[in-house]
Amino acid sequence: MLAAVASATLSGAVGRPVSVEVHVSNGLPGFTIVGLPDAAVREARDRVRAAILSSSLPWPMRRITANLAPSGVRKGGAGLDLPIAIGLLVAAGELSPDCTEGLAFCGELGLNGSLRHVPGMIALADATSPLGMVVPLCDVREAALVRGDDVHGAATLGDLTRILRGQSGWPEVPAQSVVPRAPSAPDLSDVRGQAVGRRALEVAAAGRHHLLMIGPPGSGKTMLAERLAGLLPPLPPADALTVTRIHSAAGCALPDGALLDRPPFRAPHHQASVVSLVGGGSWSLRPGEVSLATHGILFLDELGEFPVAALEALRQPLEEGAIRVSRAGGTVTFPAAFLLVAAMNPCPCGEGVYEGACTCTPASRARYRRRISAPLLDRFDLVVPLSRPDPDELLARTPGEPSAAVAARVAAARARATARVAPGPGSRPELAPDAEALLASKLRSGDLSARGLHKVSRVARTVADLAGEGVVSFAHVSEALSLRAGRAAVVV
Ligand SMILES: [Zn+2]
């Protein structure tokens, strides 16, 4: 007998509908899965058999074939265990075909018959719409973020067969456990001194300007970067759903049944693989750090230590706000629109020219600088030199200005920018005559390229927005120029 059960599989951060057809026939007993399954799906045979036997359900000693349609789509992950098991029970006559009508099933089976969490539940829930959806009880809240009341859950395969036979009802979804919200970003009040670094964070947050901080160890680069997320406004609902969807597809733990509504902060280590940075890795094509940082911050500490291949891989997301990942399993596009913040030492020994204590040879300094290509350096609107704080500043008893106060100015500046008529590509903000003259002189002297001119204008506009002023003044342009002064430390 033949049964068909609706389900879905994950391809990148997107779900694809899958129909699981199970055929049970006379012949040599065996169990085959066809239709481009990955290794995890092939292993479903063992999990499905063990789960059915542990649930005191009969295993048909006949020839079983499961076909995953459409056959052109690769199927990954263990989420197809449940629809295969349900299809098998229908084909074997244990369940009536009527009871799976109008429902789609996604879930992994434990050998003891339990239903287990599968990653990407939000995308799978999208893909199975408009059918009702049956998922592991622990995944109901996540699927319900996009499907509302159409989602049912069960804890075990045994429970689910009793429900489908009409012998019991759907269980209550466990009350939302009080999961502490992700700890909020550390506060800027912990940072003493560091006027330049603090100002750079504020401008970066207000204008979404990519920021590179250059300074010796102990100059507070990492401490500052970690506090940037706390200056960004909470995510609007559409962005929160995008962020939650990506984290769900990556299998990250989500706050119980809630959207991730704070901008994410991702800080991959420089030894992280290129795959973990950009995504991919298997047929199911997991999103990488650049995508997990979408609508938030990607922080690359020790930028000079990242392999060239990893840095080059950042160019596409920085230009397009998305990244295409190609692997044997096909090509998928992930969102990858982040604010890039990086930190580096000025030279291999870390001391650099600022401290006057550099022990590096000119050759090793030059080699170090070459690791940051000119096109990558050009991506940073703000390149600020930092030095170690003054002992007096460190010992000061007055705390720094708290993040909330800075975040309020950032929000006001963003509101002003939004209220202005959206500038066209390449258009420049309105400048006071002396501000215009300052830029012209920098352009003529060769201190600024055409691209640099555009960036300085944009940063000056943000500085004016933070000051609540409509016209960009000489002072705003001067500050914008000073906020890229660190380029001198890395441009060979
Ligand atoms: Zn040095």
Short mmCIF file of C-alpha atoms and ligand atoms in Angstrom, two decimals:
data_model
loop_
_atom_site.label_atom_id
_atom_site.label_comp_id
_atom_site.label_asym_id
_atom_site.label_seq_id
_atom_site.Cartn_x
_atom_site.Cartn_y
_atom_site.Cartn_z
CA MET A 1 0.00 0.00 0.00
CA LEU A 2 1.12 3.54 -0.73
CA ALA A 3 0.94 6.55 1.60
CA ALA A 4 1.92 10.18 1.05
CA VAL A 5 2.72 12.56 3.91
CA ALA A 6 3.53 16.26 3.59
CA SER A 7 6.70 17.67 5.12
CA ALA A 8 9.52 20.12 4.37
CA THR A 9 13.28 20.25 4.33
CA LEU A 10 15.71 23.08 5.00
CA SER A 11 17.79 24.59 2.22
CA GLY A 12 19.88 27.36 3.67
CA ALA A 13 17.51 29.54 5.68
CA VAL A 14 14.56 28.64 3.43
CA GLY A 15 12.22 25.66 3.74
CA ARG A 16 11.19 23.57 0.72
CA PRO A 17 8.02 21.45 0.68
CA VAL A 18 8.66 17.71 0.46
CA SER A 19 6.17 14.91 -0.08
CA VAL A 20 7.18 11.67 1.62
CA GLU A 21 5.77 8.66 -0.23
CA VAL A 22 6.04 5.32 1.50
CA HIS A 23 5.31 2.05 -0.26
CA VAL A 24 5.01 -1.25 1.58
CA SER A 25 4.93 -4.32 -0.64
CA ASN A 26 5.50 -8.04 -0.55
CA GLY A 27 9.02 -9.11 -1.23
CA LEU A 28 12.28 -9.50 0.56
CA PRO A 29 12.09 -7.43 3.81
CA GLY A 30 14.11 -4.25 3.48
CA PHE A 31 13.93 -0.47 3.89
CA THR A 32 15.18 1.92 1.20
CA ILE A 33 15.04 5.73 1.08
CA VAL A 34 15.34 7.36 -2.35
CA GLY A 35 15.09 10.94 -3.60
CA LEU A 36 18.42 12.72 -2.91
CA PRO A 37 18.66 12.09 0.84
CA ASP A 38 21.78 13.26 2.70
CA ALA A 39 23.58 11.08 5.24
CA ALA A 40 21.28 12.17 8.10
CA VAL A 41 18.19 11.24 6.09
CA ARG A 42 19.67 7.85 5.14
CA GLU A 43 20.23 7.20 8.84
CA ALA A 44 16.51 7.86 9.32
CA ARG A 45 15.98 4.15 8.51
CA ASP A 46 17.59 3.10 11.78
CA ARG A 47 15.95 5.82 13.88
CA VAL A 48 12.48 5.20 12.39
CA ARG A 49 12.70 1.44 12.94
CA ALA A 50 13.92 1.79 16.55
CA ALA A 51 11.32 4.49 17.33
CA ILE A 52 8.44 2.42 15.95
CA LEU A 53 9.51 -0.71 17.86
CA SER A 54 10.06 1.25 21.12
CA SER A 55 6.58 2.76 20.74
CA SER A 56 5.08 -0.78 20.78
CA LEU A 57 3.97 -0.41 17.17
CA PRO A 58 4.44 -3.31 14.73
CA TRP A 59 7.27 -3.17 12.18
CA PRO A 60 6.13 -4.59 8.82
CA MET A 61 8.43 -7.45 7.78
CA ARG A 62 7.97 -6.48 4.16
CA ARG A 63 9.67 -4.45 1.48
CA ILE A 64 9.53 -0.72 2.38
CA THR A 65 10.47 2.09 0.01
CA ALA A 66 10.34 5.76 1.01
CA ASN A 67 10.55 8.27 -1.83
CA LEU A 68 11.19 11.94 -1.08
CA ALA A 69 9.62 14.11 -3.77
CA PRO A 70 10.41 16.29 -5.67
CA SER A 71 13.46 14.20 -6.47
CA GLY A 72 15.48 17.22 -7.71
CA VAL A 73 15.67 18.84 -4.25
CA ARG A 74 18.39 17.63 -1.85
CA LYS A 75 16.96 16.63 1.51
CA GLY A 76 19.00 17.24 4.59
CA GLY A 77 18.75 16.80 8.33
CA ALA A 78 16.77 14.51 10.56
CA GLY A 79 13.45 16.39 10.34
CA LEU A 80 12.10 13.89 7.81
CA ASP A 81 12.19 11.04 10.40
CA LEU A 82 8.68 11.83 11.59
CA PRO A 83 6.92 12.04 8.19
CA ILE A 84 8.69 8.82 7.11
CA ALA A 85 7.47 7.04 10.26
CA ILE A 86 3.92 8.36 9.86
CA GLY A 87 3.90 7.38 6.15
CA LEU A 88 5.11 3.92 7.06
CA LEU A 89 2.38 3.47 9.69
CA VAL A 90 -0.25 4.57 7.15
CA ALA A 91 1.14 2.33 4.40
CA ALA A 92 1.25 -0.60 6.84
CA GLY A 93 -2.39 -0.01 7.79
CA GLU A 94 -1.65 1.07 11.38
CA LEU A 95 -3.05 4.56 10.78
CA SER A 96 -5.89 5.58 8.50
CA PRO A 97 -4.89 7.81 5.57
CA ASP A 98 -7.65 10.24 6.65
CA CYS A 99 -5.89 11.15 9.88
CA THR A 100 -2.90 12.72 8.09
CA GLU A 101 -5.12 14.68 5.70
CA GLY A 102 -4.40 18.42 5.81
CA LEU A 103 -1.35 18.00 8.04
CA ALA A 104 2.38 18.27 7.49
CA PHE A 105 4.90 16.59 9.80
CA CYS A 106 8.44 17.65 10.74
CA GLY A 107 10.55 16.19 13.53
CA GLU A 108 13.48 14.02 14.47
CA LEU A 109 12.89 10.69 16.20
CA GLY A 110 14.90 9.43 19.13
CA LEU A 111 15.53 5.67 19.32
CA ASN A 112 13.11 5.58 22.28
CA GLY A 113 10.31 7.07 20.18
CA SER A 114 10.65 10.64 21.49
CA LEU A 115 10.16 13.59 19.11
CA ARG A 116 13.18 15.84 19.05
CA HIS A 117 13.96 19.41 18.05
CA VAL A 118 14.97 20.14 14.46
CA PRO A 119 16.72 23.36 13.41
CA GLY A 120 15.04 25.85 11.10
CA MET A 121 11.51 25.32 12.40
CA ILE A 122 10.44 28.81 11.27
CA ALA A 123 11.49 28.18 7.68
CA LEU A 124 9.89 24.70 7.74
CA ALA A 125 6.68 26.20 9.09
CA ASP A 126 6.66 28.69 6.19
CA ALA A 127 7.18 25.90 3.66
CA THR A 128 4.34 23.70 4.91
CA SER A 129 1.74 26.48 4.85
CA PRO A 130 -1.28 26.34 4.52
CA LEU A 131 -1.36 22.77 5.92
CA GLY A 132 -1.66 22.30 9.65
CA MET A 133 1.68 21.38 11.13
CA VAL A 134 2.71 18.65 13.56
CA VAL A 135 6.09 19.13 15.25
CA PRO A 136 7.91 17.99 18.39
CA LEU A 137 6.26 19.56 21.44
CA CYS A 138 9.47 21.50 22.15
CA ASP A 139 9.27 23.18 18.73
CA VAL A 140 5.64 24.34 18.84
CA ARG A 141 6.47 27.85 20.05
CA GLU A 142 9.09 28.41 17.38
CA ALA A 143 6.83 27.22 14.54
CA ALA A 144 3.95 29.25 15.97
CA LEU A 145 5.94 32.46 15.49
CA VAL A 146 4.89 32.32 11.84
CA ARG A 147 1.95 29.88 11.93
CA GLY A 148 -0.01 30.82 15.05
CA ASP A 149 -2.64 28.26 16.05
CA ASP A 150 -2.04 25.96 13.05
CA VAL A 151 0.74 24.15 14.90
CA HIS A 152 0.32 21.06 17.07
CA GLY A 153 2.94 19.22 19.01
CA ALA A 154 3.46 15.76 20.51
CA ALA A 155 6.17 14.50 22.82
CA THR A 156 6.49 10.96 21.47
CA LEU A 157 5.57 8.91 18.41
CA GLY A 158 3.32 6.77 20.63
CA ASP A 159 1.40 9.85 21.85
CA LEU A 160 1.08 11.09 18.28
CA THR A 161 -0.41 7.82 16.95
CA ARG A 162 -3.00 7.85 19.76
CA ILE A 163 -3.90 11.45 18.90
CA LEU A 164 -4.14 10.73 15.16
CA ARG A 165 -6.39 7.73 15.91
CA GLY A 166 -8.66 10.04 17.88
CA GLN A 167 -7.93 8.26 21.19
CA SER A 168 -6.65 11.45 22.81
CA GLY A 169 -6.40 15.17 22.13
CA TRP A 170 -3.44 17.41 21.36
CA PRO A 171 -1.47 18.12 24.54
CA GLU A 172 -1.19 21.56 26.03
CA VAL A 173 1.95 23.36 24.97
CA PRO A 174 4.00 23.66 28.15
CA ALA A 175 3.70 27.09 29.71
CA GLN A 176 6.39 29.43 28.58
CA SER A 177 9.31 28.75 30.84
CA VAL A 178 10.83 31.87 32.28
CA VAL A 179 13.99 31.88 30.23
CA PRO A 180 16.13 34.85 31.13
CA ARG A 181 16.44 37.12 28.14
CA ALA A 182 19.85 37.11 26.58
CA PRO A 183 22.00 39.29 28.79
CA SER A 184 21.93 42.79 27.40
CA ALA A 185 25.08 44.22 25.93
CA PRO A 186 27.65 45.47 28.46
CA ASP A 187 27.34 49.16 29.26
CA LEU A 188 29.51 52.04 28.09
CA SER A 189 29.61 53.40 31.64
CA ASP A 190 32.30 50.75 32.32
CA VAL A 191 34.62 52.48 29.85
CA ARG A 192 36.81 55.18 31.40
CA GLY A 193 38.25 57.85 29.15
CA GLN A 194 38.48 56.76 25.51
CA ALA A 195 36.77 59.89 24.17
CA VAL A 196 37.78 59.11 20.57
CA GLY A 197 36.65 55.49 20.73
CA ARG A 198 33.33 56.38 22.36
CA ARG A 199 32.62 59.03 19.78
CA ALA A 200 33.48 56.63 16.94
CA LEU A 201 30.98 54.09 18.34
CA GLU A 202 28.27 56.74 18.51
CA VAL A 203 28.84 57.88 14.92
CA ALA A 204 29.05 54.26 13.69
CA ALA A 205 25.75 53.41 15.40
CA ALA A 206 23.95 56.54 14.21
CA GLY A 207 24.98 56.30 10.54
CA ARG A 208 25.60 52.55 10.21
CA HIS A 209 29.22 53.30 9.31
CA HIS A 210 31.70 50.42 9.27
CA LEU A 211 34.37 51.02 11.89
CA LEU A 212 38.02 49.96 12.16
CA MET A 213 39.84 50.64 15.42
CA ILE A 214 43.62 50.56 15.40
CA GLY A 215 45.56 50.56 18.63
CA PRO A 216 47.96 48.67 20.85
CA PRO A 217 46.84 45.88 23.21
CA GLY A 218 45.11 47.42 26.22
CA SER A 219 43.68 50.35 24.30
CA GLY A 220 40.16 49.04 24.86
CA LYS A 221 39.25 48.09 21.27
CA THR A 222 37.40 44.91 22.21
CA MET A 223 35.72 46.51 25.23
CA LEU A 224 34.39 49.31 23.02
CA ALA A 225 33.21 46.98 20.22
CA GLU A 226 31.28 44.80 22.66
CA ARG A 227 29.31 47.88 23.73
CA LEU A 228 28.20 48.91 20.26
CA ALA A 229 25.18 46.59 20.11
CA GLY A 230 23.78 48.38 23.17
CA LEU A 231 23.72 51.65 21.23
CA LEU A 232 21.61 50.33 18.36
CA PRO A 233 17.81 50.64 18.45
CA PRO A 234 15.72 47.45 19.01
CA LEU A 235 14.85 45.65 15.77
CA PRO A 236 11.53 46.41 14.08
CA PRO A 237 9.30 43.28 13.89
CA ALA A 238 10.17 42.40 10.26
CA ASP A 239 13.91 42.52 10.96
CA ALA A 240 13.43 40.60 14.21
CA LEU A 241 11.71 37.82 12.26
CA THR A 242 14.55 37.73 9.70
CA VAL A 243 17.15 37.51 12.46
CA THR A 244 15.17 34.83 14.32
CA ARG A 245 14.71 32.83 11.11
CA ILE A 246 18.47 32.79 10.42
CA HIS A 247 19.33 31.81 14.00
CA SER A 248 16.65 29.11 13.84
CA ALA A 249 18.12 27.72 10.59
CA ALA A 250 21.58 27.69 12.16
CA GLY A 251 20.24 25.65 15.07
CA CYS A 252 21.00 28.38 17.64
CA ALA A 253 19.08 28.37 20.90
CA LEU A 254 16.23 30.89 20.75
CA PRO A 255 14.52 32.60 23.66
CA ASP A 256 11.46 30.46 24.35
CA GLY A 257 8.84 31.29 21.76
CA ALA A 258 10.05 34.84 21.29
CA LEU A 259 11.63 36.75 18.47
CA LEU A 260 15.22 37.93 18.75
CA ASP A 261 14.52 41.63 18.90
CA ARG A 262 17.96 42.98 19.80
CA PRO A 263 20.63 43.48 17.12
CA PRO A 264 22.88 40.41 17.22
CA PHE A 265 26.59 40.74 18.06
CA ARG A 266 28.80 38.12 16.45
CA ALA A 267 32.52 37.93 17.07
CA PRO A 268 34.07 35.01 15.16
CA HIS A 269 37.66 34.13 16.08
CA HIS A 270 40.33 34.70 13.45
CA GLN A 271 40.99 30.96 13.42
CA ALA A 272 37.37 30.23 12.50
CA SER A 273 37.05 28.48 9.15
CA VAL A 274 35.91 30.36 6.08
CA VAL A 275 32.87 28.05 5.96
CA SER A 276 31.82 29.00 9.49
CA LEU A 277 32.22 32.65 8.53
CA VAL A 278 30.28 32.65 5.24
CA GLY A 279 28.09 29.58 5.64
CA GLY A 280 27.69 26.22 3.92
CA GLY A 281 29.46 23.11 5.02
CA SER A 282 26.94 20.43 4.22
CA TRP A 283 23.99 19.71 2.00
CA SER A 284 21.72 21.58 4.33
CA LEU A 285 23.93 24.70 3.92
CA ARG A 286 24.08 26.27 7.35
CA PRO A 287 24.18 30.09 7.59
CA GLY A 288 27.56 31.49 8.65
CA GLU A 289 28.63 34.26 11.01
CA VAL A 290 28.11 36.98 8.37
CA SER A 291 24.43 35.95 8.17
CA LEU A 292 23.98 35.49 11.92
CA ALA A 293 25.18 39.09 12.24
CA THR A 294 22.43 40.37 9.93
CA HIS A 295 20.78 43.55 11.32
CA GLY A 296 23.48 43.59 13.96
CA ILE A 297 27.24 43.70 14.31
CA LEU A 298 30.01 41.53 12.93
CA PHE A 299 33.09 42.14 15.06
CA LEU A 300 36.45 40.95 13.73
CA ASP A 301 39.03 41.30 16.46
CA GLU A 302 42.65 41.13 15.30
CA LEU A 303 41.64 41.79 11.72
CA GLY A 304 45.24 41.36 10.55
CA GLU A 305 45.22 37.74 11.75
CA PHE A 306 42.24 36.63 9.63
CA PRO A 307 43.23 34.57 6.58
CA VAL A 308 43.11 36.53 3.34
CA ALA A 309 40.44 34.14 1.99
CA ALA A 310 38.15 34.99 4.92
CA LEU A 311 38.57 38.75 4.42
CA GLU A 312 38.01 38.51 0.69
CA ALA A 313 34.81 36.54 1.37
CA LEU A 314 33.45 39.60 3.17
CA ARG A 315 33.41 41.70 0.02
CA GLN A 316 30.20 40.31 -1.46
CA PRO A 317 28.11 40.70 1.72
CA LEU A 318 29.52 44.20 2.26
CA GLU A 319 28.47 45.20 -1.25
CA GLU A 320 25.18 43.34 -1.55
CA GLY A 321 23.95 42.72 1.99
CA ALA A 322 23.65 39.04 1.10
CA ILE A 323 25.89 36.08 0.43
CA ARG A 324 25.56 33.28 -2.08
CA VAL A 325 26.91 29.97 -0.88
CA SER A 326 27.56 27.19 -3.40
CA ARG A 327 28.24 23.65 -2.36
CA ALA A 328 27.51 20.19 -3.74
CA GLY A 329 24.00 20.62 -2.39
CA GLY A 330 23.30 23.61 -4.61
CA THR A 331 23.41 27.37 -4.20
CA VAL A 332 21.51 29.35 -1.61
CA THR A 333 21.45 33.04 -0.80
CA PHE A 334 21.51 34.14 2.82
CA PRO A 335 20.91 37.65 4.13
CA ALA A 336 24.23 39.15 5.32
CA ALA A 337 23.65 42.84 6.04
CA PHE A 338 25.71 43.76 9.08
CA LEU A 339 27.60 46.64 10.57
CA LEU A 340 31.28 45.66 10.33
CA VAL A 341 33.47 46.56 13.28
CA ALA A 342 37.07 45.48 13.31
CA ALA A 343 40.07 45.98 15.53
CA MET A 344 43.74 45.52 14.85
CA ASN A 345 47.12 46.26 16.29
CA PRO A 346 49.07 48.85 14.31
CA CYS A 347 51.90 46.37 13.71
CA PRO A 348 52.89 42.78 14.65
CA CYS A 349 54.38 43.77 18.05
CA GLY A 350 51.31 45.86 18.75
CA GLU A 351 53.02 49.04 19.87
CA GLY A 352 52.96 50.87 16.55
CA VAL A 353 54.08 54.40 15.90
CA TYR A 354 51.82 55.94 18.53
CA GLU A 355 53.64 54.51 21.49
CA GLY A 356 57.11 54.90 20.03
CA ALA A 357 58.11 51.51 21.37
CA CYS A 358 57.69 49.41 18.24
CA THR A 359 60.25 46.64 17.89
CA CYS A 360 59.13 45.51 14.43
CA THR A 361 61.32 45.62 11.34
CA PRO A 362 60.10 47.77 8.46
CA ALA A 363 59.66 44.57 6.41
CA SER A 364 57.44 42.89 9.02
CA ARG A 365 55.36 46.07 9.37
CA ALA A 366 54.89 46.24 5.62
CA ARG A 367 53.92 42.54 5.48
CA TYR A 368 51.40 43.09 8.25
CA ARG A 369 49.80 46.06 6.51
CA ARG A 370 49.50 44.20 3.23
CA ARG A 371 47.17 41.71 4.89
CA ILE A 372 44.48 44.40 4.80
CA SER A 373 43.85 45.00 1.12
CA ALA A 374 43.07 48.49 -0.10
CA PRO A 375 39.53 47.48 -1.21
CA LEU A 376 38.82 46.07 2.26
CA LEU A 377 40.24 49.15 4.00
CA ASP A 378 38.04 51.29 1.75
CA ARG A 379 34.96 49.58 3.21
CA PHE A 380 35.56 51.29 6.56
CA ASP A 381 34.03 54.76 6.81
CA LEU A 382 35.64 55.25 10.20
CA VAL A 383 39.27 54.30 10.87
CA VAL A 384 40.23 55.54 14.31
CA PRO A 385 43.56 55.35 16.09
CA LEU A 386 43.27 54.48 19.78
CA SER A 387 45.90 54.69 22.47
CA ARG A 388 46.02 53.25 25.95
CA PRO A 389 43.96 55.32 28.38
CA ASP A 390 45.69 57.74 30.66
CA PRO A 391 46.26 56.39 34.22
CA ASP A 392 44.29 59.40 35.54
CA GLU A 393 41.32 58.43 33.39
CA LEU A 394 41.50 54.81 34.55
CA LEU A 395 41.58 55.87 38.20
CA ALA A 396 38.76 58.40 37.84
CA ARG A 397 35.82 57.58 40.08
CA THR A 398 33.16 59.04 37.83
CA PRO A 399 31.72 56.38 35.53
CA GLY A 400 31.56 57.04 31.78
CA GLU A 401 28.32 58.16 30.13
CA PRO A 402 25.93 55.18 30.13
CA SER A 403 24.87 53.42 26.93
CA ALA A 404 21.23 54.50 27.33
CA ALA A 405 22.17 58.20 26.98
CA VAL A 406 24.22 57.55 23.85
CA ALA A 407 21.52 55.26 22.41
CA ALA A 408 18.98 58.09 22.80
CA ARG A 409 21.16 60.43 20.70
CA VAL A 410 21.67 57.64 18.14
CA ALA A 411 17.91 57.09 17.86
CA ALA A 412 17.28 60.83 17.45
CA ALA A 413 19.96 61.11 14.75
CA ARG A 414 18.51 58.15 12.88
CA ALA A 415 15.04 59.66 13.05
CA ARG A 416 16.41 62.88 11.52
CA ALA A 417 18.14 60.95 8.75
CA THR A 418 14.94 59.03 7.98
CA ALA A 419 12.86 62.19 7.95
CA ARG A 420 15.06 63.78 5.25
CA VAL A 421 14.16 62.92 1.70
CA ALA A 422 16.08 59.74 0.88
CA PRO A 423 19.21 60.78 -1.01
CA GLY A 424 19.80 59.14 -4.37
CA PRO A 425 22.91 57.05 -4.99
CA GLY A 426 26.01 59.23 -5.17
CA SER A 427 24.14 62.32 -4.02
CA ARG A 428 25.90 64.47 -1.41
CA PRO A 429 24.45 66.23 1.60
CA GLU A 430 24.03 69.99 1.78
CA LEU A 431 27.31 71.57 2.94
CA ALA A 432 28.15 75.02 4.26
CA PRO A 433 30.53 76.91 1.93
CA ASP A 434 33.56 76.59 4.25
CA ALA A 435 32.83 72.87 4.71
CA GLU A 436 32.72 72.51 0.93
CA ALA A 437 36.03 74.40 0.65
CA LEU A 438 37.68 72.11 3.23
CA LEU A 439 36.68 69.02 1.26
CA ALA A 440 37.83 70.63 -2.01
CA SER A 441 41.27 71.37 -0.55
CA LYS A 442 41.64 67.78 0.70
CA LEU A 443 40.64 66.49 -2.72
CA ARG A 444 43.13 68.75 -4.51
CA SER A 445 45.98 67.89 -2.17
CA GLY A 446 45.35 64.19 -2.78
CA ASP A 447 44.49 63.50 0.88
CA LEU A 448 41.07 62.32 -0.29
CA SER A 449 40.06 60.13 -3.23
CA ALA A 450 36.69 60.47 -4.93
CA ARG A 451 35.49 57.48 -2.93
CA GLY A 452 36.93 58.98 0.23
CA LEU A 453 35.14 62.24 -0.46
CA HIS A 454 31.81 60.44 -0.63
CA LYS A 455 32.50 58.61 2.63
CA VAL A 456 33.63 61.73 4.50
CA SER A 457 30.49 63.55 3.30
CA ARG A 458 28.28 60.77 4.60
CA VAL A 459 30.03 60.61 7.96
CA ALA A 460 29.86 64.44 8.24
CA ARG A 461 26.11 64.18 7.57
CA THR A 462 25.79 61.72 10.46
CA VAL A 463 27.82 64.01 12.72
CA ALA A 464 25.44 66.87 11.82
CA ASP A 465 22.43 64.63 12.51
CA LEU A 466 23.85 63.81 15.95
CA ALA A 467 24.19 67.55 16.56
CA GLY A 468 20.62 68.10 15.35
CA GLU A 469 21.74 70.44 12.57
CA GLY A 470 20.37 70.56 9.04
CA VAL A 471 23.42 71.88 7.23
CA VAL A 472 26.79 70.16 7.38
CA SER A 473 29.31 72.63 8.79
CA PHE A 474 33.10 73.00 8.70
CA ALA A 475 33.28 71.45 12.19
CA HIS A 476 31.25 68.40 11.10
CA VAL A 477 33.54 67.80 8.11
CA SER A 478 36.63 68.27 10.29
CA GLU A 479 35.37 65.68 12.72
CA ALA A 480 34.54 63.27 9.88
CA LEU A 481 38.10 63.68 8.58
CA SER A 482 39.55 63.04 12.04
CA LEU A 483 37.44 59.87 12.33
CA ARG A 484 39.42 58.35 9.47
CA ALA A 485 42.83 59.55 10.61
CA GLY A 486 43.79 55.98 11.51
CA ARG A 487 44.17 55.18 7.83
CA ALA A 488 47.63 56.75 8.03
CA ALA A 489 48.66 53.90 10.32
CA VAL A 490 47.72 51.15 7.86
CA VAL A 491 48.08 52.69 4.40
CA VAL A 492 51.58 51.71 3.22
ZN ZN B 1 55.64 46.99 16.09
#
